[in-house]
Amino acid sequence: MTRRRRSTRVLLLAACLATVPVLAQSAPIATPPTVQPTVPAPQRLATSGDEALDNAVAAVVVAALAEQMNTPSIAVAIESFDVVIASVRDRTVSGQGRMRLGDDAEWIGFRFTTLYDTTFASAGYPRIMIGGVSAGEREVPNDSALVRQLEERVAVELDRQFGDTGARLQLDDISTVEGGRRLLRINAAGIADFGRNGNTPVRIEALYDQVANAWQRVNYELGAVGAR
């Protein structure tokens, strides 16, 4: 009986990997601060021409940044809105902005994408990419210790998501970009190996805080990995 159950579990995992092209998971990075985050209203340096859309999108972007950056205070400036019709009811809204963490004098660039519902004047949880905006960013050599930490963190999260599969990562395309004095943005692509359960492409986007010596966030996608 035990052998049959184990076989069923293996088949279910293999089917999941085969039929779901992209899975996204954000690993828990740190315990939220005990101090309630101070999130002032965002500066809007641009407008889409629709105040309700601007307000709804700015609200979800600021909330997501405050959650993901794990900081007691954050200042955000929205610098652009790009609105595309997705359906009769929905609009795809993308753009970019800057944020400042705590008392740092340094502003950090970010890009965002979200879906806006014109019927309810509400926006969904946004996809946010930190960095890739500021002219001051530069590519730096990969830190092997940080890369190992990243592989281990994602492997643990994969085991948590799919059961104890003994997942291993083989990352062969890694880049590290320094965004000012504080953040390192690490992008990596490779293979997630689940042993006899098969393997699948994986793409990782992570942020490491050099001041706090901690991962701010680690996001990964499984399945077909497109160009970055």
PDB file of N, CA, C and O in Angstrom, residues 14-41:
ATOM      1  N   ALA A  14       4.874  14.739 -11.422  1.00  0.00           N
ATOM      2  CA  ALA A  14       5.326  14.764 -12.810  1.00  0.00           C
ATOM      3  C   ALA A  14       4.265  15.401 -13.696  1.00  0.00           C
ATOM      4  O   ALA A  14       4.574  16.179 -14.590  1.00  0.00           O
ATOM      5  N   ALA A  15       2.991  15.090 -13.440  1.00  0.00           N
ATOM      6  CA  ALA A  15       1.910  15.674 -14.228  1.00  0.00           C
ATOM      7  C   ALA A  15       1.836  17.173 -14.020  1.00  0.00           C
ATOM      8  O   ALA A  15       1.611  17.940 -14.952  1.00  0.00           O
ATOM      9  N   CYS A  16       2.058  17.601 -12.784  1.00  0.00           N
ATOM     10  CA  CYS A  16       2.025  19.033 -12.480  1.00  0.00           C
ATOM     11  C   CYS A  16       3.098  19.767 -13.261  1.00  0.00           C
ATOM     12  O   CYS A  16       2.872  20.794 -13.869  1.00  0.00           O
ATOM     13  N   LEU A  17       4.323  19.204 -13.258  1.00  0.00           N
ATOM     14  CA  LEU A  17       5.428  19.846 -13.955  1.00  0.00           C
ATOM     15  C   LEU A  17       5.192  19.857 -15.455  1.00  0.00           C
ATOM     16  O   LEU A  17       5.616  20.767 -16.156  1.00  0.00           O
ATOM     17  N   ALA A  18       4.504  18.825 -15.967  1.00  0.00           N
ATOM     18  CA  ALA A  18       4.319  18.722 -17.408  1.00  0.00           C
ATOM     19  C   ALA A  18       3.209  19.626 -17.909  1.00  0.00           C
ATOM     20  O   ALA A  18       3.264  20.123 -19.024  1.00  0.00           O
ATOM     21  N   THR A  19       2.174  19.852 -17.089  1.00  0.00           N
ATOM     22  CA  THR A  19       0.998  20.544 -17.596  1.00  0.00           C
ATOM     23  C   THR A  19       0.934  22.002 -17.203  1.00  0.00           C
ATOM     24  O   THR A  19       0.194  22.767 -17.794  1.00  0.00           O
ATOM     25  N   VAL A  20       1.700  22.445 -16.206  1.00  0.00           N
ATOM     26  CA  VAL A  20       1.664  23.837 -15.790  1.00  0.00           C
ATOM     27  C   VAL A  20       2.909  24.534 -16.315  1.00  0.00           C
ATOM     28  O   VAL A  20       4.002  24.317 -15.817  1.00  0.00           O
ATOM     29  N   PRO A  21       2.796  25.395 -17.345  1.00  0.00           N
ATOM     30  CA  PRO A  21       3.990  25.954 -17.962  1.00  0.00           C
ATOM     31  C   PRO A  21       4.736  26.929 -17.074  1.00  0.00           C
ATOM     32  O   PRO A  21       5.943  27.008 -17.102  1.00  0.00           O
ATOM     33  N   VAL A  22       4.030  27.710 -16.275  1.00  0.00           N
ATOM     34  CA  VAL A  22       4.711  28.692 -15.437  1.00  0.00           C
ATOM     35  C   VAL A  22       4.079  28.695 -14.064  1.00  0.00           C
ATOM     36  O   VAL A  22       2.869  28.819 -13.932  1.00  0.00           O
ATOM     37  N   LEU A  23       4.884  28.552 -13.056  1.00  0.00           N
ATOM     38  CA  LEU A  23       4.433  28.677 -11.679  1.00  0.00           C
ATOM     39  C   LEU A  23       5.264  29.768 -11.041  1.00  0.00           C
ATOM     40  O   LEU A  23       6.466  29.827 -11.231  1.00  0.00           O
ATOM     41  N   ALA A  24       4.637  30.645 -10.282  1.00  0.00           N
ATOM     42  CA  ALA A  24       5.378  31.719  -9.624  1.00  0.00           C
ATOM     43  C   ALA A  24       5.204  31.586  -8.129  1.00  0.00           C
ATOM     44  O   ALA A  24       4.111  31.319  -7.652  1.00  0.00           O
ATOM     45  N   GLN A  25       6.283  31.791  -7.424  1.00  0.00           N
ATOM     46  CA  GLN A  25       6.227  31.679  -5.973  1.00  0.00           C
ATOM     47  C   GLN A  25       7.227  32.656  -5.383  1.00  0.00           C
ATOM     48  O   GLN A  25       8.360  32.718  -5.818  1.00  0.00           O
ATOM     49  N   SER A  26       6.785  33.418  -4.418  1.00  0.00           N
ATOM     50  CA  SER A  26       7.695  34.316  -3.725  1.00  0.00           C
ATOM     51  C   SER A  26       7.979  33.730  -2.356  1.00  0.00           C
ATOM     52  O   SER A  26       7.073  33.558  -1.551  1.00  0.00           O
ATOM     53  N   ALA A  27       9.233  33.415  -2.107  1.00  0.00           N
ATOM     54  CA  ALA A  27       9.593  32.784  -0.842  1.00  0.00           C
ATOM     55  C   ALA A  27       9.548  33.792   0.291  1.00  0.00           C
ATOM     56  O   ALA A  27       9.908  34.950   0.113  1.00  0.00           O
ATOM     57  N   PRO A  28       9.109  33.375   1.490  1.00  0.00           N
ATOM     58  CA  PRO A  28       9.154  34.284   2.629  1.00  0.00           C
ATOM     59  C   PRO A  28      10.595  34.623   2.951  1.00  0.00           C
ATOM     60  O   PRO A  28      11.445  33.749   3.069  1.00  0.00           O
ATOM     61  N   ILE A  29      10.882  35.909   3.099  1.00  0.00           N
ATOM     62  CA  ILE A  29      12.260  36.342   3.280  1.00  0.00           C
ATOM     63  C   ILE A  29      12.590  36.645   4.730  1.00  0.00           C
ATOM     64  O   ILE A  29      13.601  36.242   5.246  1.00  0.00           O
ATOM     65  N   ALA A  30      11.725  37.380   5.398  1.00  0.00           N
ATOM     66  CA  ALA A  30      12.046  37.744   6.783  1.00  0.00           C
ATOM     67  C   ALA A  30      10.758  38.026   7.522  1.00  0.00           C
ATOM     68  O   ALA A  30       9.713  38.284   6.922  1.00  0.00           O
ATOM     69  N   THR A  31      10.821  37.974   8.834  1.00  0.00           N
ATOM     70  CA  THR A  31       9.662  38.289   9.656  1.00  0.00           C
ATOM     71  C   THR A  31       9.340  39.767   9.527  1.00  0.00           C
ATOM     72  O   THR A  31      10.236  40.608   9.604  1.00  0.00           O
ATOM     73  N   PRO A  32       8.086  40.128   9.266  1.00  0.00           N
ATOM     74  CA  PRO A  32       7.742  41.540   9.119  1.00  0.00           C
ATOM     75  C   PRO A  32       8.147  42.340  10.346  1.00  0.00           C
ATOM     76  O   PRO A  32       8.139  41.829  11.466  1.00  0.00           O
ATOM     77  N   PRO A  33       8.576  43.592  10.152  1.00  0.00           N
ATOM     78  CA  PRO A  33       9.009  44.406  11.282  1.00  0.00           C
ATOM     79  C   PRO A  33       7.867  44.624  12.260  1.00  0.00           C
ATOM     80  O   PRO A  33       6.702  44.688  11.873  1.00  0.00           O
ATOM     81  N   THR A  34       8.223  44.747  13.539  1.00  0.00           N
ATOM     82  CA  THR A  34       7.200  44.951  14.559  1.00  0.00           C
ATOM     83  C   THR A  34       6.605  46.349  14.456  1.00  0.00           C
ATOM     84  O   THR A  34       5.468  46.575  14.831  1.00  0.00           O
ATOM     85  N   VAL A  35       7.395  47.308  13.916  1.00  0.00           N
ATOM     86  CA  VAL A  35       6.883  48.653  13.733  1.00  0.00           C
ATOM     87  C   VAL A  35       6.028  48.686  12.476  1.00  0.00           C
ATOM     88  O   VAL A  35       6.443  48.196  11.429  1.00  0.00           O
ATOM     89  N   GLN A  36       4.826  49.260  12.581  1.00  0.00           N
ATOM     90  CA  GLN A  36       3.948  49.336  11.422  1.00  0.00           C
ATOM     91  C   GLN A  36       4.592  50.203  10.343  1.00  0.00           C
ATOM     92  O   GLN A  36       5.067  51.299  10.623  1.00  0.00           O
ATOM     93  N   PRO A  37       4.662  49.726   9.089  1.00  0.00           N
ATOM     94  CA  PRO A  37       5.311  50.502   8.041  1.00  0.00           C
ATOM     95  C   PRO A  37       4.701  51.885   7.872  1.00  0.00           C
ATOM     96  O   PRO A  37       3.485  52.065   7.933  1.00  0.00           O
ATOM     97  N   THR A  38       5.580  52.892   7.662  1.00  0.00           N
ATOM     98  CA  THR A  38       5.145  54.236   7.383  1.00  0.00           C
ATOM     99  C   THR A  38       5.142  54.410   5.877  1.00  0.00           C
ATOM    100  O   THR A  38       6.203  54.425   5.251  1.00  0.00           O
ATOM    101  N   VAL A  39       3.960  54.501   5.297  1.00  0.00           N
ATOM    102  CA  VAL A  39       3.855  54.579   3.842  1.00  0.00           C
ATOM    103  C   VAL A  39       3.106  55.848   3.469  1.00  0.00           C
ATOM    104  O   VAL A  39       1.878  55.876   3.441  1.00  0.00           O
ATOM    105  N   PRO A  40       3.830  56.953   3.209  1.00  0.00           N
ATOM    106  CA  PRO A  40       3.147  58.177   2.804  1.00  0.00           C
ATOM    107  C   PRO A  40       2.532  58.015   1.428  1.00  0.00           C
ATOM    108  O   PRO A  40       2.895  57.120   0.667  1.00  0.00           O
ATOM    109  N   ALA A  41       1.586  58.899   1.104  1.00  0.00           N
ATOM    110  CA  ALA A  41       0.969  58.852  -0.225  1.00  0.00           C
ATOM    111  C   ALA A  41       2.045  59.028  -1.284  1.00  0.00           C
ATOM    112  O   ALA A  41       2.960  59.836  -1.120  1.00  0.00           O
TER     113      ALA A  41
END
